[in-house]
């Protein structure tokens, strides 16, 4: 417990930034949902048929997996806060609309008739009778929506919106339980605090005569004023901070959400900051095509990619070729068809590889993937999510080797090797520069059919970027040929096991290499 507390205190600056991002995302989503959902809930009372249609549509959004909805919205709205808020807004609607509809409809008809008999208009009845009586039910929907949205917002980190989810995903990918808790605990506390504040607001809005203790209303109004003042101060400070940074030129560096990509993204950021006057914003994104779509749409400026991924997954190439040929094809087609460009390789290759515990492989006499084929139908394979649906991944290798496994588990890359070491699976699909391979003395199986293409690391950027930002490209080119496989594996292992922040590890490496000055 003491070690976690020390770790949490060290991470407080990061937690603060992530917490503010989380509050911004969820706050905007819920506020928009209230502004739109409450009027809709009131309006649909007029028609039973209309209410069923609206509630069904809102319910459909609730049933779509959040990660899928985030993925679907990227080609339309890009990455960052805007698509995150939009998706979370859709998820927030159903409880708010439903509770507004139920609350207003549940108002006693005799009370409404009495109000009309006193000469009130329909609008006055709504404002002075229906809403005050229904406020507890409506606020119940808002509270449910807010708490659920705070939890769901953690996934927004996968599309570059930031928030506490970024700490959680980083912790999972590095098997760092302290980091997972550093993101998860503030998320839970935020949900609790939000629920408490909305409870106060509910009592403030509820007529005194409907409260169990009417005297409590004054205290709740006082608390609500303090909370409002704090919120206004926070918003004012945020606007001030944004105005200060508005005119500072910024380079947006993207990277995927696992250890090696995080290392490369931070490395690129530090090199740019050390060698240019630019401010750098680092954005962590999900795997798959998320980052590819992000750079095409201009949401990020540069990011590290593997040539094998670009060749097979993005360009759809299946022909085998050497590293130089693949590099040339990517550069040519990127420039011609995608308005993108790539720089020369950084000096190391990180290919996919099948790995097993040595004692298991020795028991069956397995040294190559072809050897594995004989026993695969009694073994469980696990690998990262993106590997499962790509032609240069599981789909292609099953065809090439005519291999079939007893079971296949898709999971976060940070959990794959741990599952193998703890004997939950027999075979793992890993990245060849994963630091845990050396730590656990795992055996890499030979790709005897040479199925996997070369996976050299290159900086990807938009076409013509070097012409307008030549100093940035010059800085990034200092990483060309700067790393080998052993160095990358060591950095990966240090990032997972060291108590030192990953930024310090990378900074020391760059200084020792003479790439940047101390």
Coordinates of C-alpha atoms in Angstrom, one line a residue:
X1 CA 0.0 0.0 0.0
X2 CA 2.8 2.4 0.9
X3 CA 4.5 1.8 -2.4
X4 CA 1.3 2.6 -4.3
X5 CA 0.8 5.8 -2.3
X6 CA 4.4 7.0 -3.1
X7 CA 3.8 6.1 -6.8
X8 CA 0.5 7.9 -6.8
X9 CA 2.0 11.0 -5.3
X10 CA 4.8 11.0 -8.0
X11 CA 2.1 10.7 -10.7
X12 CA -0.1 13.5 -9.3
X13 CA 0.8 16.0 -12.1
X14 CA -0.2 13.4 -14.7
X15 CA -3.3 12.5 -12.7
X16 CA -4.3 16.1 -12.5
X17 CA -4.1 16.7 -16.3
X18 CA -5.9 13.4 -17.0
X19 CA -8.6 14.2 -14.5
X20 CA -9.2 17.6 -16.0
X21 CA -9.5 16.0 -19.4
X22 CA -11.9 13.4 -18.1
X23 CA -14.1 16.1 -16.4
X24 CA -14.1 18.1 -19.6
X25 CA -15.1 15.2 -21.8
X26 CA -17.8 13.8 -19.5
X27 CA -19.1 17.2 -18.5
X28 CA -19.6 18.4 -22.1
X29 CA -21.3 15.1 -23.1
X30 CA -23.7 15.1 -20.2
X31 CA -24.6 18.8 -20.5
X32 CA -25.4 18.4 -24.2
X33 CA -27.4 15.3 -23.4
X34 CA -29.4 17.2 -20.7
X35 CA -30.0 20.2 -23.0
X36 CA -31.3 17.9 -25.8
X37 CA -32.6 14.9 -23.8
X38 CA -34.9 16.7 -21.3
X39 CA -36.9 18.6 -24.0
X40 CA -37.2 15.4 -26.0
X41 CA -38.5 13.6 -22.9
X42 CA -41.1 16.3 -22.4
X43 CA -42.1 16.5 -26.1
X44 CA -42.7 12.7 -26.6
X45 CA -45.3 12.6 -23.8
X46 CA -47.8 13.9 -26.5
X47 CA -47.7 10.6 -28.5
X48 CA -47.3 7.0 -27.3
X49 CA -46.2 6.0 -30.7
X50 CA -43.5 8.7 -30.9
X51 CA -42.3 7.9 -27.4
X52 CA -41.7 4.3 -28.4
X53 CA -39.8 5.3 -31.5
X54 CA -37.6 7.8 -29.7
X55 CA -36.8 5.5 -26.8
X56 CA -36.0 2.6 -29.1
X57 CA -33.6 4.7 -31.1
X58 CA -31.9 6.0 -27.9
X59 CA -31.8 2.4 -26.7
X60 CA -30.0 1.3 -29.9
X61 CA -27.1 3.7 -29.3
X62 CA -26.9 2.1 -25.8
X63 CA -26.5 -1.4 -27.2
X64 CA -23.7 -0.6 -29.6
X65 CA -20.3 -1.4 -28.0
X66 CA -18.6 1.8 -27.1
X67 CA -15.3 0.9 -28.7
X68 CA -17.1 0.0 -32.0
X69 CA -18.9 3.4 -31.9
X70 CA -15.7 5.2 -31.4
X71 CA -14.2 3.4 -34.3
X72 CA -17.1 4.1 -36.6
X73 CA -17.1 7.9 -35.8
X74 CA -13.3 8.4 -36.5
X75 CA -13.6 8.7 -40.4
X76 CA -16.4 11.3 -39.9
X77 CA -15.2 13.4 -37.0
X78 CA -11.5 12.5 -36.6
X79 CA -9.9 12.0 -33.2
X80 CA -9.7 13.9 -30.0
X81 CA -12.3 15.5 -27.7
X82 CA -15.0 16.2 -30.4
X83 CA -15.8 12.6 -31.4
X84 CA -15.4 11.5 -27.8
X85 CA -18.0 14.0 -26.6
X86 CA -20.3 13.1 -29.4
X87 CA -20.2 9.3 -28.7
X88 CA -20.6 9.8 -25.0
X89 CA -23.5 12.2 -25.6
X90 CA -25.3 9.4 -27.5
X91 CA -24.7 7.0 -24.6
X92 CA -26.0 9.6 -22.1
X93 CA -29.3 10.2 -23.8
X94 CA -31.3 7.1 -22.9
X95 CA -31.5 7.5 -19.1
X96 CA -32.2 11.2 -19.4
X97 CA -34.9 10.9 -22.0
X98 CA -36.5 7.9 -20.2
X99 CA -36.5 9.4 -16.7
X100 CA -37.8 12.7 -18.0
X101 CA -40.6 10.9 -19.9
X102 CA -41.5 8.7 -16.8
X103 CA -41.2 11.6 -14.4
X104 CA -43.5 14.0 -16.3
X105 CA -46.0 11.3 -17.2
X106 CA -46.2 10.2 -13.6
X107 CA -47.5 13.5 -12.3
X108 CA -50.9 13.0 -10.9
X109 CA -53.7 14.1 -13.3
X110 CA -55.8 15.7 -10.6
X111 CA -52.9 18.0 -9.7
X112 CA -52.6 19.0 -13.4
X113 CA -56.4 19.6 -13.6
X114 CA -56.2 21.7 -10.4
X115 CA -53.4 23.9 -11.9
X116 CA -55.4 24.3 -15.1
X117 CA -58.5 25.2 -13.1
X118 CA -56.4 28.0 -11.4
X119 CA -55.9 29.5 -14.8
X120 CA -52.4 28.3 -15.6
X121 CA -51.3 28.0 -19.2
X122 CA -49.8 24.7 -20.5
X123 CA -46.3 26.2 -20.2
X124 CA -47.0 27.4 -16.7
X125 CA -48.3 23.9 -15.7
X126 CA -45.1 22.4 -17.1
X127 CA -42.8 24.9 -15.5
X128 CA -44.5 25.3 -12.1
X129 CA -46.1 21.9 -11.6
X130 CA -44.9 19.0 -13.7
X131 CA -41.1 19.7 -13.6
X132 CA -40.9 20.5 -9.9
X133 CA -42.8 17.3 -9.1
X134 CA -40.8 15.2 -11.6
X135 CA -37.4 16.7 -10.8
X136 CA -36.3 13.8 -8.5
X137 CA -37.0 11.3 -11.3
X138 CA -35.3 13.4 -13.9
X139 CA -32.3 14.0 -11.8
X140 CA -32.1 10.2 -11.2
X141 CA -31.7 9.7 -14.9
X142 CA -29.0 12.5 -15.1
X143 CA -27.2 10.9 -12.2
X144 CA -27.3 7.4 -13.8
X145 CA -26.1 8.9 -17.1
X146 CA -23.3 10.9 -15.5
X147 CA -21.8 8.0 -13.5
X148 CA -22.1 5.6 -16.5
X149 CA -20.5 8.2 -18.8
X150 CA -17.5 8.8 -16.4
X151 CA -16.8 5.0 -16.7
X152 CA -17.3 4.8 -20.4
X153 CA -15.1 7.9 -21.0
X154 CA -12.0 5.9 -20.1
X155 CA -12.2 4.3 -23.6
X156 CA -12.0 7.7 -25.2
X157 CA -8.2 7.6 -24.5
X158 CA -8.0 5.2 -27.5
X159 CA -9.0 8.0 -29.9
X160 CA -6.7 10.6 -28.5
X161 CA -9.2 12.3 -26.2
X162 CA -7.0 11.8 -23.1
X163 CA -8.6 11.4 -19.7
X164 CA -7.9 8.9 -16.9
X165 CA -8.3 6.0 -19.3
X166 CA -4.9 6.8 -20.7
X167 CA -3.3 5.9 -17.4
X168 CA -5.3 2.7 -17.2
X169 CA -4.4 1.5 -20.7
X170 CA -0.8 2.4 -20.1
X171 CA -0.8 0.4 -16.9
X172 CA -2.4 -2.6 -18.6
X173 CA 0.1 -2.5 -21.5
X174 CA 3.1 -2.4 -19.2
X175 CA 1.6 -4.8 -16.6
X176 CA 1.9 -1.9 -14.1
X177 CA -0.9 -2.4 -11.5
X178 CA 0.1 0.8 -9.7
X179 CA -0.5 2.8 -12.9
X180 CA -3.8 1.0 -13.5
X181 CA -5.0 1.9 -10.0
X182 CA -3.7 5.5 -10.5
X183 CA -6.2 5.8 -13.3
X184 CA -9.0 3.7 -11.9
X185 CA -9.2 5.1 -8.4
X186 CA -9.6 8.8 -9.5
X187 CA -12.3 7.6 -12.0
X188 CA -14.2 5.9 -9.2
X189 CA -13.8 8.9 -6.9
X190 CA -14.9 11.3 -9.7
X191 CA -18.1 9.2 -10.3
X192 CA -18.8 9.3 -6.5
X193 CA -18.3 13.1 -6.3
X194 CA -20.3 13.8 -9.4
X195 CA -23.2 11.7 -8.0
X196 CA -23.0 13.6 -4.7
X197 CA -23.0 17.0 -6.4
X198 CA -26.0 16.0 -8.5
X199 CA -27.7 14.8 -5.4
X200 CA -27.2 18.3 -3.9
X201 CA -28.5 19.9 -7.1
X202 CA -31.6 17.6 -7.0
X203 CA -32.4 18.8 -3.4
X204 CA -31.9 22.4 -4.5
X205 CA -34.3 22.1 -7.4
X206 CA -36.9 20.1 -5.5
X207 CA -39.6 22.3 -3.8
X208 CA -39.1 22.5 0.0
X209 CA -42.5 21.0 0.7
X210 CA -41.5 17.8 -1.1
X211 CA -38.3 17.3 1.0
X212 CA -38.2 15.1 4.1
X213 CA -36.3 17.9 5.8
X214 CA -37.2 21.3 4.3
X215 CA -34.6 23.1 6.4
X216 CA -31.9 21.2 4.6
X217 CA -32.6 23.2 1.4
X218 CA -30.7 26.3 2.6
X219 CA -27.6 24.3 3.4
X220 CA -27.8 22.6 0.0
X221 CA -28.1 26.0 -1.8
X222 CA -25.0 27.2 0.0
X223 CA -23.1 24.1 -1.0
X224 CA -24.3 24.5 -4.6
X225 CA -23.1 28.1 -4.7
X226 CA -19.6 27.0 -3.5
X227 CA -19.5 24.2 -6.2
X228 CA -20.6 26.7 -8.9
X229 CA -17.9 29.2 -7.9
X230 CA -15.2 26.5 -8.0
X231 CA -16.5 25.3 -11.5
X232 CA -16.5 28.9 -12.8
X233 CA -12.9 29.5 -11.5
X234 CA -11.8 26.2 -13.1
X235 CA -13.4 27.1 -16.4
X236 CA -11.8 30.6 -16.3
X237 CA -8.4 29.2 -15.6
X238 CA -8.7 26.7 -18.5
X239 CA -9.7 29.5 -20.9
X240 CA -6.7 31.6 -19.7
X241 CA -4.3 28.6 -20.1
X242 CA -5.6 27.9 -23.6
X243 CA -5.3 31.6 -24.6
X244 CA -1.6 31.6 -23.5
X245 CA -0.8 28.5 -25.7
X246 CA -2.9 29.6 -28.7
X247 CA -0.1 31.3 -30.6
X248 CA 2.6 28.7 -29.8
X249 CA 3.4 26.5 -32.9
X250 CA 2.6 22.9 -32.0
X251 CA 3.6 19.6 -33.5
X252 CA 1.2 16.7 -32.8
X253 CA 3.1 13.4 -32.4
X254 CA 0.9 10.3 -32.4
X255 CA 1.6 6.8 -31.2
X256 CA -0.3 3.6 -30.5
X257 CA -1.3 2.4 -27.1
X258 CA 1.4 -0.1 -26.2
X259 CA 4.9 0.2 -24.6
X260 CA 7.2 0.3 -27.6
X261 CA 5.0 2.7 -29.5
X262 CA 4.8 4.9 -26.4
X263 CA 8.6 4.9 -26.2
X264 CA 9.0 5.8 -29.8
X265 CA 6.3 8.6 -29.6
X266 CA 7.9 10.1 -26.5
X267 CA 11.4 9.8 -28.1
X268 CA 10.2 11.7 -31.2
X269 CA 8.6 14.3 -29.0
X270 CA 11.7 14.9 -26.9
X271 CA 13.9 15.2 -30.0
X272 CA 11.6 17.8 -31.6
X273 CA 11.4 19.8 -28.3
X274 CA 15.2 19.6 -27.9
X275 CA 16.1 20.6 -31.5
X276 CA 13.3 23.0 -32.5
X277 CA 11.3 25.9 -31.0
X278 CA 8.1 24.0 -31.4
X279 CA 5.7 22.9 -28.6
X280 CA 4.9 19.2 -28.8
X281 CA 1.6 17.5 -28.1
X282 CA 1.8 13.7 -27.8
X283 CA -1.4 11.8 -28.5
X284 CA -1.9 8.1 -27.7
X285 CA -4.3 6.2 -30.0
X286 CA -5.7 2.7 -30.4
X287 CA -4.2 0.1 -32.7
X288 CA -5.5 -0.9 -36.0
X289 CA -6.3 1.7 -38.6
X290 CA -7.2 4.4 -36.0
X291 CA -3.8 6.1 -36.2
X292 CA -3.6 5.7 -40.0
X293 CA -7.0 7.5 -40.3
X294 CA -5.8 10.2 -37.9
X295 CA -2.8 11.2 -39.8
X296 CA -4.7 11.2 -43.2
X297 CA -7.3 13.5 -41.7
X298 CA -4.6 15.8 -40.3
X299 CA -5.4 15.2 -36.6
X300 CA -1.7 14.3 -36.0
X301 CA 1.4 15.4 -37.8
X302 CA 3.8 12.5 -37.4
X303 CA 3.9 9.1 -35.8
X304 CA 6.1 5.9 -35.8
X305 CA 4.9 3.0 -38.0
X306 CA 6.1 -0.4 -39.0
X307 CA 6.7 -1.0 -42.7
X308 CA 5.1 -4.5 -42.5
X309 CA 1.9 -3.0 -41.1
X310 CA 1.8 -0.3 -43.7
X311 CA 2.5 -2.7 -46.5
X312 CA 0.0 -5.4 -45.6
X313 CA -2.7 -3.8 -43.4
X314 CA -2.9 -0.3 -45.0
X315 CA -1.9 -1.0 -48.6
X316 CA -3.3 -4.5 -48.7
X317 CA -0.2 -6.0 -50.3
X318 CA 0.3 -9.8 -50.1
X319 CA 3.4 -10.3 -52.3
X320 CA 6.6 -11.2 -50.4
X321 CA 9.5 -8.7 -50.9
X322 CA 12.7 -7.6 -49.2
X323 CA 12.9 -4.7 -46.8
X324 CA 14.1 -2.1 -49.3
X325 CA 11.5 -3.1 -51.9
X326 CA 8.7 -2.8 -49.3
X327 CA 10.0 0.6 -48.1
X328 CA 10.0 1.9 -51.7
X329 CA 6.5 0.6 -52.4
X330 CA 5.1 2.2 -49.3
X331 CA 6.8 5.5 -50.0
X332 CA 5.6 5.6 -53.6
X333 CA 2.0 4.6 -52.9
X334 CA 1.7 6.8 -49.8
X335 CA 2.7 9.8 -51.9
X336 CA 0.5 8.9 -54.8
X337 CA -2.7 7.7 -53.1
X338 CA -2.7 8.8 -49.4
X339 CA -1.0 12.2 -49.3
X340 CA 1.5 10.7 -46.9
X341 CA 5.3 10.2 -46.8
X342 CA 7.8 8.2 -44.7
X343 CA 11.4 8.8 -43.6
X344 CA 14.3 6.3 -43.6
X345 CA 14.1 3.5 -41.0
X346 CA 15.2 4.1 -37.4
X347 CA 17.5 1.1 -37.5
X348 CA 15.6 -1.9 -36.0
X349 CA 12.9 -4.3 -36.9
X350 CA 10.1 -5.4 -34.6
X351 CA 8.4 -8.3 -36.3
X352 CA 5.6 -10.6 -35.1
X353 CA 6.8 -13.9 -33.6
X354 CA 5.3 -17.0 -32.0
X355 CA 6.8 -17.7 -28.6
X356 CA 6.5 -20.6 -26.1
X357 CA 7.9 -21.5 -22.8
X358 CA 11.2 -23.5 -23.6
X359 CA 10.1 -26.5 -21.5
X360 CA 6.8 -26.8 -23.4
X361 CA 8.5 -26.4 -26.8
X362 CA 11.2 -29.0 -25.9
X363 CA 8.5 -31.5 -24.7
X364 CA 7.0 -31.5 -28.2
X365 CA 10.2 -30.9 -30.2
X366 CA 8.9 -27.6 -31.5
X367 CA 11.4 -25.1 -33.0
X368 CA 9.5 -23.7 -36.0
X369 CA 6.0 -22.7 -36.8
X370 CA 5.7 -25.7 -39.1
X371 CA 6.6 -27.9 -36.1
X372 CA 3.9 -26.2 -34.1
X373 CA 1.3 -27.1 -36.7
X374 CA 1.3 -30.8 -35.5
X375 CA 0.2 -29.9 -32.0
X376 CA -1.7 -26.6 -32.5
X377 CA -5.2 -28.2 -32.4
X378 CA -4.5 -29.0 -28.7
X379 CA -3.1 -25.6 -27.8
X380 CA -4.5 -22.1 -27.1
X381 CA -3.0 -19.1 -28.9
X382 CA -3.2 -15.5 -27.6
X383 CA -2.2 -12.3 -29.3
X384 CA -3.0 -8.6 -29.6
X385 CA -6.4 -7.5 -30.9
X386 CA -5.1 -6.1 -34.2
X387 CA -3.3 -9.3 -35.1
X388 CA -6.6 -11.2 -35.3
X389 CA -8.2 -9.5 -38.2
X390 CA -5.3 -8.7 -40.5
X391 CA -3.9 -10.5 -43.6
X392 CA -0.4 -10.1 -42.2
X393 CA -1.7 -11.5 -39.0
X394 CA -3.8 -14.5 -37.9
X395 CA -5.9 -14.7 -41.1
X396 CA -2.9 -14.9 -43.3
X397 CA -0.7 -17.2 -41.2
X398 CA -3.6 -19.8 -40.8
X399 CA -3.7 -20.0 -44.6
X400 CA 0.1 -20.0 -45.2
X401 CA 0.8 -22.7 -42.6
X402 CA -2.6 -24.4 -42.8
X403 CA -2.6 -24.3 -39.0
X404 CA -5.5 -24.5 -36.6
X405 CA -5.5 -23.9 -32.9
X406 CA -7.7 -25.4 -30.2
X407 CA -8.7 -21.9 -29.1
X408 CA -7.7 -18.3 -29.8
X409 CA -7.8 -15.5 -27.2
X410 CA -7.6 -11.8 -28.3
X411 CA -6.3 -9.5 -25.5
X412 CA -4.2 -6.4 -24.8
X413 CA -0.6 -6.9 -25.8
X414 CA 0.5 -6.2 -22.2
X415 CA -1.3 -9.2 -21.0
X416 CA -0.2 -11.8 -23.6
X417 CA 3.2 -12.8 -22.2
X418 CA 1.9 -12.8 -18.7
X419 CA -0.8 -15.3 -19.8
X420 CA 1.8 -17.5 -21.3
X421 CA 4.1 -17.4 -18.3
X422 CA 1.2 -18.2 -15.9
X423 CA 0.3 -21.3 -18.1
X424 CA -3.1 -19.9 -19.2
X425 CA -2.1 -20.4 -22.8
X426 CA 0.5 -22.5 -24.6
X427 CA 1.4 -20.2 -27.5
X428 CA 1.7 -16.4 -27.6
X429 CA 2.0 -14.1 -30.6
X430 CA 4.4 -11.3 -29.5
X431 CA 6.5 -8.5 -30.8
X432 CA 10.1 -9.6 -31.2
X433 CA 11.5 -6.7 -29.3
X434 CA 9.3 -7.2 -26.2
X435 CA 11.5 -6.9 -23.2
X436 CA 9.6 -9.7 -21.3
X437 CA 10.9 -12.3 -23.9
X438 CA 14.4 -12.0 -22.5
X439 CA 13.3 -11.7 -18.9
X440 CA 11.3 -14.9 -19.0
X441 CA 13.8 -16.7 -21.3
X442 CA 11.0 -17.5 -23.8
X443 CA 11.7 -19.4 -27.1
X444 CA 10.9 -17.6 -30.3
X445 CA 9.7 -20.0 -33.0
X446 CA 11.3 -19.7 -36.5
X447 CA 9.1 -18.4 -39.2
X448 CA 10.4 -21.0 -41.6
X449 CA 8.0 -20.1 -44.4
X450 CA 9.1 -16.4 -44.1
X451 CA 5.4 -15.4 -43.8
X452 CA 5.9 -12.1 -41.8
X453 CA 7.1 -9.2 -43.9
X454 CA 9.9 -6.9 -42.6
X455 CA 8.7 -4.6 -39.8
X456 CA 11.2 -1.7 -39.9
X457 CA 10.2 1.4 -37.9
X458 CA 9.8 4.6 -39.9
X459 CA 8.4 8.1 -39.2
X460 CA 5.2 8.7 -41.1
X461 CA 4.0 12.2 -41.9
X462 CA 1.8 14.1 -44.3
X463 CA 3.0 14.8 -47.8
X464 CA 5.1 18.0 -48.1
X465 CA 5.4 18.3 -44.3
X466 CA 9.2 18.5 -44.6
X467 CA 8.9 21.6 -46.9
X468 CA 6.9 23.6 -44.3
X469 CA 8.5 22.1 -41.1
X470 CA 12.0 21.4 -42.2
X471 CA 13.5 21.8 -38.8
X472 CA 11.1 19.2 -37.3
X473 CA 12.0 16.7 -40.0
X474 CA 15.7 17.4 -39.5
X475 CA 15.2 16.7 -35.8
X476 CA 13.4 13.5 -36.5
X477 CA 16.0 12.3 -39.0
X478 CA 18.5 12.3 -36.1
X479 CA 16.7 9.1 -35.1
X480 CA 17.4 7.3 -38.4
X481 CA 19.6 4.3 -37.7
X482 CA 19.7 5.3 -34.0
X483 CA 18.4 2.1 -32.4
X484 CA 19.0 -1.7 -32.8
X485 CA 16.8 -4.6 -31.7
X486 CA 18.8 -5.2 -28.5
X487 CA 18.5 -1.5 -27.4
X488 CA 14.8 -1.5 -28.2
X489 CA 14.2 -4.6 -26.2
X490 CA 16.1 -3.1 -23.2
X491 CA 14.1 0.1 -23.4
X492 CA 10.9 -1.9 -23.5
X493 CA 11.9 -3.9 -20.4
X494 CA 13.0 -0.8 -18.5
X495 CA 9.7 0.9 -19.3
X496 CA 7.8 -2.0 -17.8
X497 CA 10.0 -2.8 -14.7
X498 CA 11.7 0.4 -13.7
X499 CA 10.1 2.7 -11.1
X500 CA 11.7 5.6 -13.1
X501 CA 9.3 7.6 -15.3
X502 CA 9.5 6.5 -19.0
X503 CA 10.3 10.0 -20.0
X504 CA 13.5 10.0 -17.9
X505 CA 14.6 6.7 -19.3
X506 CA 14.2 7.9 -22.9
X507 CA 15.8 11.2 -22.1
X508 CA 18.9 9.5 -20.7
X509 CA 19.1 7.2 -23.7
X510 CA 19.0 10.1 -26.1
X511 CA 21.7 12.0 -24.2
X512 CA 23.9 8.9 -23.9
X513 CA 23.5 8.4 -27.7
X514 CA 24.5 12.0 -28.4
X515 CA 21.2 12.6 -30.2
X516 CA 20.3 15.5 -27.8
X517 CA 22.3 17.5 -25.4
X518 CA 22.0 17.3 -21.6

